[in-house]
Coordinates of C-alpha atoms in Angstrom, one line a residue:
M1 CA -161.8 57.9 -17.8
K2 CA -164.5 60.0 -19.5
L3 CA -168.1 59.7 -18.5
L4 CA -169.1 58.4 -21.9
N5 CA -166.4 55.7 -21.8
H6 CA -167.3 54.9 -18.2
T7 CA -170.9 54.3 -19.3
L8 CA -169.8 52.3 -22.3
L9 CA -167.7 50.0 -20.1
Y10 CA -170.6 49.2 -17.8
L11 CA -172.9 48.7 -20.8
S12 CA -170.6 46.4 -22.6
V13 CA -170.0 44.2 -19.5
S14 CA -173.7 44.1 -18.6
L15 CA -174.6 43.4 -22.3
L16 CA -172.1 40.5 -22.3
G17 CA -173.7 39.0 -19.2
V18 CA -177.2 39.4 -20.5
L19 CA -176.4 37.9 -23.9
G20 CA -174.5 35.0 -22.3
L21 CA -177.5 34.2 -20.1
W22 CA -179.8 34.5 -23.0
A23 CA -177.6 32.1 -25.1
V24 CA -177.8 29.4 -22.4
V25 CA -181.5 29.7 -22.1
F26 CA -182.0 29.8 -25.8
Y27 CA -179.7 26.7 -26.3
F28 CA -181.7 24.5 -23.9
F29 CA -185.1 25.8 -25.2
M30 CA -184.1 25.1 -28.8
L31 CA -182.9 21.6 -27.9
Q32 CA -186.2 20.9 -26.2
E33 CA -188.2 22.1 -29.2
V34 CA -186.0 20.1 -31.6
K35 CA -186.5 16.9 -29.5
E36 CA -190.3 17.4 -29.4
T37 CA -190.4 17.9 -33.1
V38 CA -188.3 14.9 -33.8
D39 CA -190.3 12.8 -31.4
D40 CA -193.5 13.8 -33.2
G41 CA -192.0 12.8 -36.5
L42 CA -190.9 9.4 -35.1
T43 CA -194.4 8.8 -33.7
N44 CA -196.0 9.5 -37.1
Y45 CA -193.4 7.4 -38.9
K46 CA -194.1 4.5 -36.4
M47 CA -197.8 4.6 -37.2
F48 CA -197.0 4.5 -40.9
I49 CA -194.6 1.5 -40.6
V50 CA -197.0 -0.5 -38.3
H51 CA -199.9 0.1 -40.8
R52 CA -197.8 -1.0 -43.8
A53 CA -196.4 -4.0 -42.0
Q54 CA -199.9 -5.4 -41.5
G55 CA -200.2 -5.9 -45.3
D56 CA -196.5 -6.2 -46.4
T57 CA -195.0 -9.1 -44.5
S58 CA -191.6 -8.4 -46.2
M59 CA -191.1 -5.5 -44.0
L60 CA -191.1 -7.8 -40.9
S61 CA -187.7 -9.2 -41.9
S62 CA -185.8 -5.9 -41.5
D63 CA -183.6 -7.0 -38.6
S64 CA -180.9 -4.3 -39.2
F65 CA -181.0 -0.6 -40.0
G66 CA -178.9 -0.9 -43.2
D67 CA -179.9 1.9 -45.6
K68 CA -183.3 2.2 -43.8
N69 CA -184.0 4.2 -40.6
Y70 CA -185.9 1.4 -38.9
R71 CA -185.4 -2.2 -37.7
I72 CA -188.0 -4.9 -36.8
N73 CA -187.2 -7.9 -34.7
E74 CA -189.6 -10.6 -33.6
I75 CA -189.9 -10.9 -29.8
P76 CA -191.8 -13.1 -27.3
A77 CA -195.2 -12.0 -26.2
E78 CA -194.0 -11.6 -22.6
Q79 CA -191.3 -9.1 -23.7
A80 CA -193.6 -7.2 -26.0
I81 CA -196.1 -6.6 -23.2
R82 CA -193.3 -4.9 -21.2
V83 CA -192.2 -2.6 -24.1
L84 CA -193.3 1.0 -23.9
D85 CA -192.7 3.7 -26.3
T86 CA -189.3 5.2 -25.3
Y87 CA -187.3 8.0 -26.9
K88 CA -183.6 8.6 -26.3
D89 CA -180.5 10.1 -27.8
T90 CA -177.8 7.7 -28.9
L91 CA -175.0 7.1 -31.4
I92 CA -175.3 5.0 -34.5
Y93 CA -172.3 4.0 -36.7
Q94 CA -172.9 5.2 -40.3
E95 CA -171.0 3.4 -42.9
R96 CA -171.4 6.2 -45.4
L97 CA -169.8 8.7 -43.0
E98 CA -167.5 6.1 -41.5
Q99 CA -168.2 7.5 -38.0
H100 CA -170.7 7.5 -35.3
A101 CA -173.4 10.0 -35.6
P102 CA -175.9 11.3 -33.0
V103 CA -179.5 10.1 -33.6
R104 CA -182.9 10.1 -31.8
L105 CA -184.1 6.5 -31.2
L106 CA -187.7 5.4 -30.7
T107 CA -188.3 1.9 -29.3
T108 CA -191.8 0.4 -29.5
A109 CA -193.7 -2.9 -30.0
F110 CA -196.6 -4.0 -32.2
V111 CA -198.6 -7.1 -33.3
A112 CA -198.8 -8.3 -36.9
N113 CA -200.2 -11.7 -38.1
E114 CA -200.6 -12.8 -34.5
K115 CA -196.9 -12.3 -33.8
Y116 CA -195.1 -9.7 -31.7
Y117 CA -192.4 -7.5 -33.0
E118 CA -190.0 -4.8 -31.6
L119 CA -189.7 -1.7 -33.8
K120 CA -186.7 0.7 -33.5
I121 CA -186.8 3.9 -35.6
I122 CA -183.9 6.4 -35.8
S123 CA -183.9 10.1 -36.9
A124 CA -180.9 12.4 -37.3
V125 CA -180.6 15.2 -34.8
I126 CA -178.6 18.3 -34.4
N127 CA -174.9 17.9 -33.4
K128 CA -174.7 19.6 -30.0
A129 CA -171.0 20.6 -30.5
D130 CA -171.8 22.2 -33.9
L131 CA -174.8 23.9 -32.4
I132 CA -172.8 25.4 -29.5
R133 CA -170.1 26.5 -31.9
K134 CA -172.5 28.2 -34.3
L135 CA -174.5 29.7 -31.4
F136 CA -171.2 31.1 -30.0
L137 CA -170.3 32.6 -33.4
A138 CA -173.8 34.1 -33.8
L139 CA -173.6 35.5 -30.2
A140 CA -170.2 37.0 -30.8
A141 CA -171.4 38.6 -34.0
L142 CA -174.5 39.9 -32.3
Y143 CA -172.4 41.3 -29.4
G144 CA -170.1 43.0 -31.8
V145 CA -172.9 44.6 -33.7
M146 CA -174.6 45.8 -30.5
L147 CA -171.3 47.1 -29.1
A148 CA -170.7 49.0 -32.4
S149 CA -174.2 50.4 -32.2
I150 CA -173.6 51.6 -28.6
L151 CA -170.3 53.2 -29.7
V152 CA -172.1 55.1 -32.5
V153 CA -174.8 56.2 -30.1
N154 CA -172.2 57.3 -27.5
N155 CA -170.2 59.3 -30.0
F156 CA -173.0 61.0 -31.9
V157 CA -176.2 61.0 -29.9
L158 CA -174.9 61.1 -26.2
K159 CA -172.2 63.6 -27.1
K160 CA -174.9 65.9 -28.4
I161 CA -177.0 65.3 -25.3
W162 CA -174.0 66.1 -23.0
K163 CA -172.9 69.1 -25.0
P164 CA -174.5 71.6 -22.5
F165 CA -172.6 69.9 -19.6
H166 CA -169.2 70.2 -21.4
Y167 CA -170.1 73.9 -22.2
L168 CA -170.7 74.6 -18.5
L169 CA -167.5 72.8 -17.6
T170 CA -165.5 75.0 -20.0
Q171 CA -167.2 78.1 -18.5
L172 CA -166.2 77.0 -15.0
R173 CA -162.6 76.2 -16.1
N174 CA -162.1 79.6 -17.7
F175 CA -163.9 81.5 -14.9
R176 CA -161.7 83.9 -12.9
L177 CA -163.1 86.0 -10.0
G178 CA -162.9 89.7 -10.8
N179 CA -161.4 89.2 -14.2
T180 CA -164.1 87.8 -16.4
P181 CA -167.8 88.5 -16.8
L182 CA -170.2 86.1 -15.0
F183 CA -170.5 82.9 -16.9
K184 CA -173.1 82.5 -19.7
P185 CA -175.6 79.7 -19.0
A186 CA -175.9 76.9 -21.5
N187 CA -178.8 76.9 -23.9
T188 CA -180.6 73.6 -23.2
S189 CA -184.1 72.1 -22.9
V190 CA -183.0 69.4 -20.4
K191 CA -184.4 70.0 -17.0
E192 CA -181.3 68.8 -15.1
F193 CA -179.0 71.0 -17.1
R194 CA -181.3 74.0 -16.6
E195 CA -181.2 73.4 -12.9
L196 CA -177.4 73.2 -13.1
N197 CA -177.3 76.5 -14.9
D198 CA -179.3 78.2 -12.2
S199 CA -177.3 76.7 -9.4
L200 CA -173.9 77.6 -10.9
Q201 CA -175.1 81.1 -11.7
S202 CA -176.3 81.6 -8.2
L203 CA -173.1 80.1 -6.7
L204 CA -170.7 82.1 -8.8
Q205 CA -172.7 85.3 -8.3
R206 CA -172.4 84.9 -4.5
N207 CA -168.7 84.1 -4.7
S208 CA -168.1 87.1 -7.0
D209 CA -169.9 89.4 -4.6
T210 CA -167.9 88.0 -1.7
Y211 CA -164.7 88.4 -3.6
L212 CA -165.3 92.0 -4.6
S213 CA -166.4 92.8 -1.0
Q214 CA -163.2 91.2 0.4
K215 CA -161.0 92.9 -2.2
Q216 CA -162.4 96.3 -1.4
F217 CA -162.1 95.7 2.3
N218 CA -158.4 94.6 1.9
E219 CA -157.5 97.6 -0.2
N220 CA -159.3 100.1 2.1
A221 CA -157.8 98.5 5.2
S222 CA -154.3 98.6 3.7
H223 CA -154.7 102.2 2.6
E224 CA -156.1 103.3 5.9
L225 CA -153.3 101.6 7.8
Q226 CA -150.5 102.8 5.5
T227 CA -151.4 106.5 5.8
P228 CA -151.3 106.8 9.6
L229 CA -148.2 104.6 9.8
A230 CA -146.3 106.8 7.3
I231 CA -147.4 109.9 9.2
S232 CA -146.4 108.5 12.6
I233 CA -143.0 107.4 11.3
N234 CA -142.4 110.8 9.7
K235 CA -143.3 112.7 12.9
L236 CA -141.2 110.5 15.0
E237 CA -138.2 111.0 12.7
L238 CA -138.7 114.8 12.8
L239 CA -138.9 114.6 16.6
A240 CA -135.6 112.6 16.8
E241 CA -133.9 115.0 14.4
R242 CA -134.6 118.1 16.6
G243 CA -132.0 116.9 19.1
A244 CA -134.1 117.9 22.1
L245 CA -134.4 114.3 23.3
T246 CA -132.3 112.6 25.8
D247 CA -130.3 109.6 24.7
E248 CA -132.8 107.3 26.5
D249 CA -135.8 109.0 24.8
A250 CA -134.1 108.9 21.4
A251 CA -133.5 105.2 21.8
T252 CA -137.2 104.7 22.7
V253 CA -138.3 106.7 19.7
G254 CA -136.0 104.6 17.5
E255 CA -137.6 101.4 18.8
V256 CA -141.0 102.8 18.1
I257 CA -140.0 103.7 14.5
Q258 CA -138.6 100.2 14.0
A259 CA -141.8 98.7 15.3
L260 CA -143.9 100.9 13.0
E261 CA -141.7 100.0 10.0
S262 CA -142.2 96.3 10.9
L263 CA -145.9 96.9 11.0
K264 CA -145.8 98.6 7.7
R265 CA -144.0 95.7 6.1
L266 CA -146.4 93.3 7.7
N267 CA -149.3 95.2 6.3
K268 CA -147.9 95.1 2.8
A269 CA -147.1 91.4 3.1
L270 CA -150.5 90.5 4.3
L271 CA -152.1 92.5 1.5
L272 CA -149.9 90.8 -1.1
L273 CA -150.7 87.3 0.3
S274 CA -154.4 88.1 0.2
K275 CA -154.1 89.3 -3.5
I276 CA -152.2 86.1 -4.4
E277 CA -154.8 83.8 -2.8
N278 CA -157.6 85.7 -4.5
Q279 CA -155.8 85.4 -7.8
Q280 CA -155.8 89.1 -8.5
F281 CA -152.6 88.9 -10.6
A282 CA -154.3 88.0 -13.8
E283 CA -151.8 89.2 -16.3
E284 CA -149.4 86.4 -17.4
Q285 CA -146.5 86.1 -19.7
Q286 CA -143.6 83.7 -20.4
V287 CA -141.2 84.4 -17.6
R288 CA -137.5 83.4 -18.0
F289 CA -136.2 82.8 -14.4
N290 CA -132.6 82.9 -15.5
D291 CA -133.1 86.7 -16.3
V292 CA -135.0 87.2 -13.0
F293 CA -132.2 85.7 -10.9
K294 CA -129.6 87.8 -12.7
K295 CA -131.6 91.0 -12.1
L296 CA -132.2 90.3 -8.4
V297 CA -128.6 89.3 -7.7
R298 CA -127.6 92.7 -9.0
D299 CA -130.2 94.4 -6.9
F300 CA -129.0 92.6 -3.8
A301 CA -125.4 93.3 -4.5
D302 CA -125.0 95.8 -1.7
L303 CA -126.6 93.5 0.9
L304 CA -124.5 90.6 -0.3
R305 CA -121.3 92.7 0.2
F306 CA -122.5 93.8 3.6
R307 CA -123.2 90.3 4.7
K308 CA -120.0 89.0 2.9
V309 CA -122.0 86.3 1.1
Q310 CA -120.9 84.9 -2.2
V311 CA -123.5 84.0 -4.9
Q312 CA -122.8 81.4 -7.6
L313 CA -125.3 81.1 -10.5
V314 CA -125.2 77.8 -12.4
E315 CA -127.3 77.6 -15.6
E316 CA -127.8 74.0 -16.6
G317 CA -130.9 75.0 -18.7
S318 CA -133.4 77.7 -19.2
F319 CA -136.4 77.6 -16.8
E320 CA -139.5 79.3 -18.2
K321 CA -143.0 79.5 -16.9
Q322 CA -146.2 81.1 -17.9
M323 CA -147.1 83.3 -14.9
N324 CA -147.4 86.8 -13.6
N325 CA -144.0 88.6 -13.9
T326 CA -144.4 90.5 -10.6
L327 CA -145.2 87.3 -8.7
A328 CA -142.2 85.5 -10.3
E329 CA -139.9 88.3 -9.0
I330 CA -141.5 88.2 -5.6
L331 CA -141.0 84.4 -5.5
V332 CA -137.3 84.6 -6.3
M333 CA -136.7 87.7 -4.2
N334 CA -138.2 86.1 -1.0
L335 CA -136.1 82.9 -1.5
L336 CA -132.9 84.9 -2.2
K337 CA -133.5 87.3 0.7
N338 CA -134.2 84.4 2.9
A339 CA -130.9 82.7 1.9
I340 CA -129.0 86.0 2.5
V341 CA -130.5 87.0 5.9
H342 CA -130.3 83.5 7.4
N343 CA -126.7 82.9 6.0
R344 CA -123.5 83.3 8.0
P345 CA -120.8 85.9 7.3
G346 CA -118.5 84.6 4.6
G347 CA -121.2 82.1 3.5
T348 CA -122.2 81.0 0.1
I349 CA -125.4 80.7 -2.0
V350 CA -125.4 78.3 -5.0
I351 CA -128.3 78.8 -7.5
T352 CA -128.8 76.0 -10.0
I353 CA -131.3 76.5 -12.8
S354 CA -132.5 73.6 -15.0
H355 CA -135.3 73.2 -17.6
S356 CA -137.7 72.0 -14.9
G357 CA -137.0 74.4 -12.1
F358 CA -134.2 75.7 -9.8
N359 CA -132.5 74.9 -6.6
M360 CA -131.1 77.4 -4.1
E361 CA -128.5 76.1 -1.7
N362 CA -127.1 78.2 1.1
T363 CA -125.0 77.9 4.2
G364 CA -126.5 78.8 7.5
A365 CA -127.6 77.2 10.8
A366 CA -126.0 73.9 11.5
E367 CA -129.3 72.2 12.2
S368 CA -132.3 71.3 10.1
L369 CA -135.4 73.5 10.2
D370 CA -138.8 72.6 11.5
E371 CA -140.5 70.9 8.6
E372 CA -143.9 71.1 10.3
K373 CA -144.2 74.9 10.7
M374 CA -141.8 76.5 8.2
F375 CA -144.5 77.6 5.7
D376 CA -147.0 78.6 8.4
R377 CA -147.8 82.3 8.6
F378 CA -145.9 84.4 11.2
Y379 CA -143.6 81.5 12.0
K380 CA -140.1 82.6 13.0
R381 CA -137.3 80.3 14.0
S382 CA -136.0 83.0 16.4
A383 CA -137.1 86.5 17.3
E384 CA -135.3 88.2 14.4
S385 CA -136.0 91.9 14.1
G386 CA -137.3 93.0 10.7
S387 CA -138.8 89.5 9.8
T388 CA -142.5 89.4 9.3
G389 CA -142.7 85.6 9.2
L390 CA -144.6 85.7 5.9
G391 CA -141.7 85.3 3.4
L392 CA -142.1 81.7 2.6
A393 CA -145.8 81.7 3.2
I394 CA -145.9 84.0 0.2
V395 CA -143.6 81.7 -1.7
K396 CA -145.8 78.7 -1.0
A397 CA -148.9 80.6 -2.1
I398 CA -147.3 81.7 -5.4
A399 CA -146.0 78.2 -6.1
G400 CA -149.4 76.7 -5.4
L401 CA -151.0 79.2 -7.7
Y402 CA -148.9 78.0 -10.7
D403 CA -148.7 74.3 -9.9
L404 CA -145.1 74.5 -8.7
S405 CA -143.7 72.2 -5.9
V406 CA -141.6 73.5 -3.1
N407 CA -139.1 71.2 -1.4
Y408 CA -136.6 71.7 1.4
V409 CA -133.6 69.5 2.2
F410 CA -130.9 69.9 4.8
S411 CA -127.7 68.1 4.2
A412 CA -124.0 68.5 5.3
G413 CA -124.8 71.8 7.0
K414 CA -126.5 73.3 3.9
H415 CA -130.1 74.3 3.4
T416 CA -131.6 73.7 -0.1
F417 CA -134.9 75.0 -1.4
S418 CA -136.2 73.6 -4.7
I419 CA -138.9 74.9 -7.0
Q420 CA -139.9 72.5 -9.7
T421 CA -142.7 72.1 -12.2
G422 CA -145.5 69.6 -11.4
D423 CA -144.0 66.9 -13.7
H424 CA -140.6 67.0 -12.1
G425 CA -141.4 68.2 -8.6
V426 CA -141.4 66.1 -5.4
E427 CA -143.9 66.3 -2.6
Q428 CA -144.0 69.7 -1.1
G429 CA -141.5 70.2 1.7
R430 CA -141.0 73.0 4.3
G431 CA -138.7 76.0 4.6
H432 CA -137.9 78.8 7.0
S433 CA -139.1 82.4 6.6

């Protein structure tokens, strides 16, 4: 939920509570004011009737309300003494309406011509049910108008106020270390946004400096290691070709060359992994993995024949992804090489490509792989020569960079690795390298 909508939700709920409480208080306050006004009117009317009854004895025979709003009955002196002015709400049947109607009733007593009389006066009052209904309708209308006003303020005023924030958010979303200029601060007069500008600029500047320093160190370290390794391997190969070494010495030189070659491959793999994690492969294009698989299967043809492994490519759809083409090839190559090297002679590899990703199923070891360690760096199931232990660590890094999920399943003696897009992928599994 967006921040503006989140704020609107809290405001609308709070406003509903405030208006509801206000309506209850207003209802009882208005009833009290109406009663006081009606009671004042009844008191004034009582004084008028009593004054007229002193001179007009015909009024003293009004023993029923009828069309009038008062009634006078003669009562004993003892009863008259006990009568006090009382006001109460009651119902009176009205013949004109043919129903009972709520009224305010004043009961009092007075003396006329040395006789005592009881006087009852009624006055129409507000129907509480109608009052509540009309108050509810007015409250609903008021709430709707206020909510509409808040919506207008949210969509026009607050959006303008939050514009610098969304600008900064877009700058951060599009920022790439080493590939784009440092972000441009938002033009704003709001103090908090200016402080956010300064904080982001300082943070990104430090990260950019650290990134460039690390990048330069990795490139320099890789170059400085590659050169002496290549020289050492060449000199050892020349020494072995002279033929002046004993068989034992030649075997030792061969082992040293093999170790140096492994170190050379390890250096390249670590440099590649560092570049992937630092997102140094900025160039992207629409990569069609069907073509990548066909190309790499041809490239590995000699190794497949040597290992006597059969490859079957099943194209159920065309899997395409916006990503760096080099990294796409490295991703497929590591998985394919992994499936070949850890296969058995005469084994099979079945590659199934769909619109959402691909599965690579291969024969191999008759037991499942360690799902807790398989993507860890330098993990090796056994001490295989020539393996750096970084193959699927690189696969995992590339997949994570482009929101792809990696899943491993072992079933019926076959190992299956699955690469799927975020919408179709399952929780990331583990694999061997």
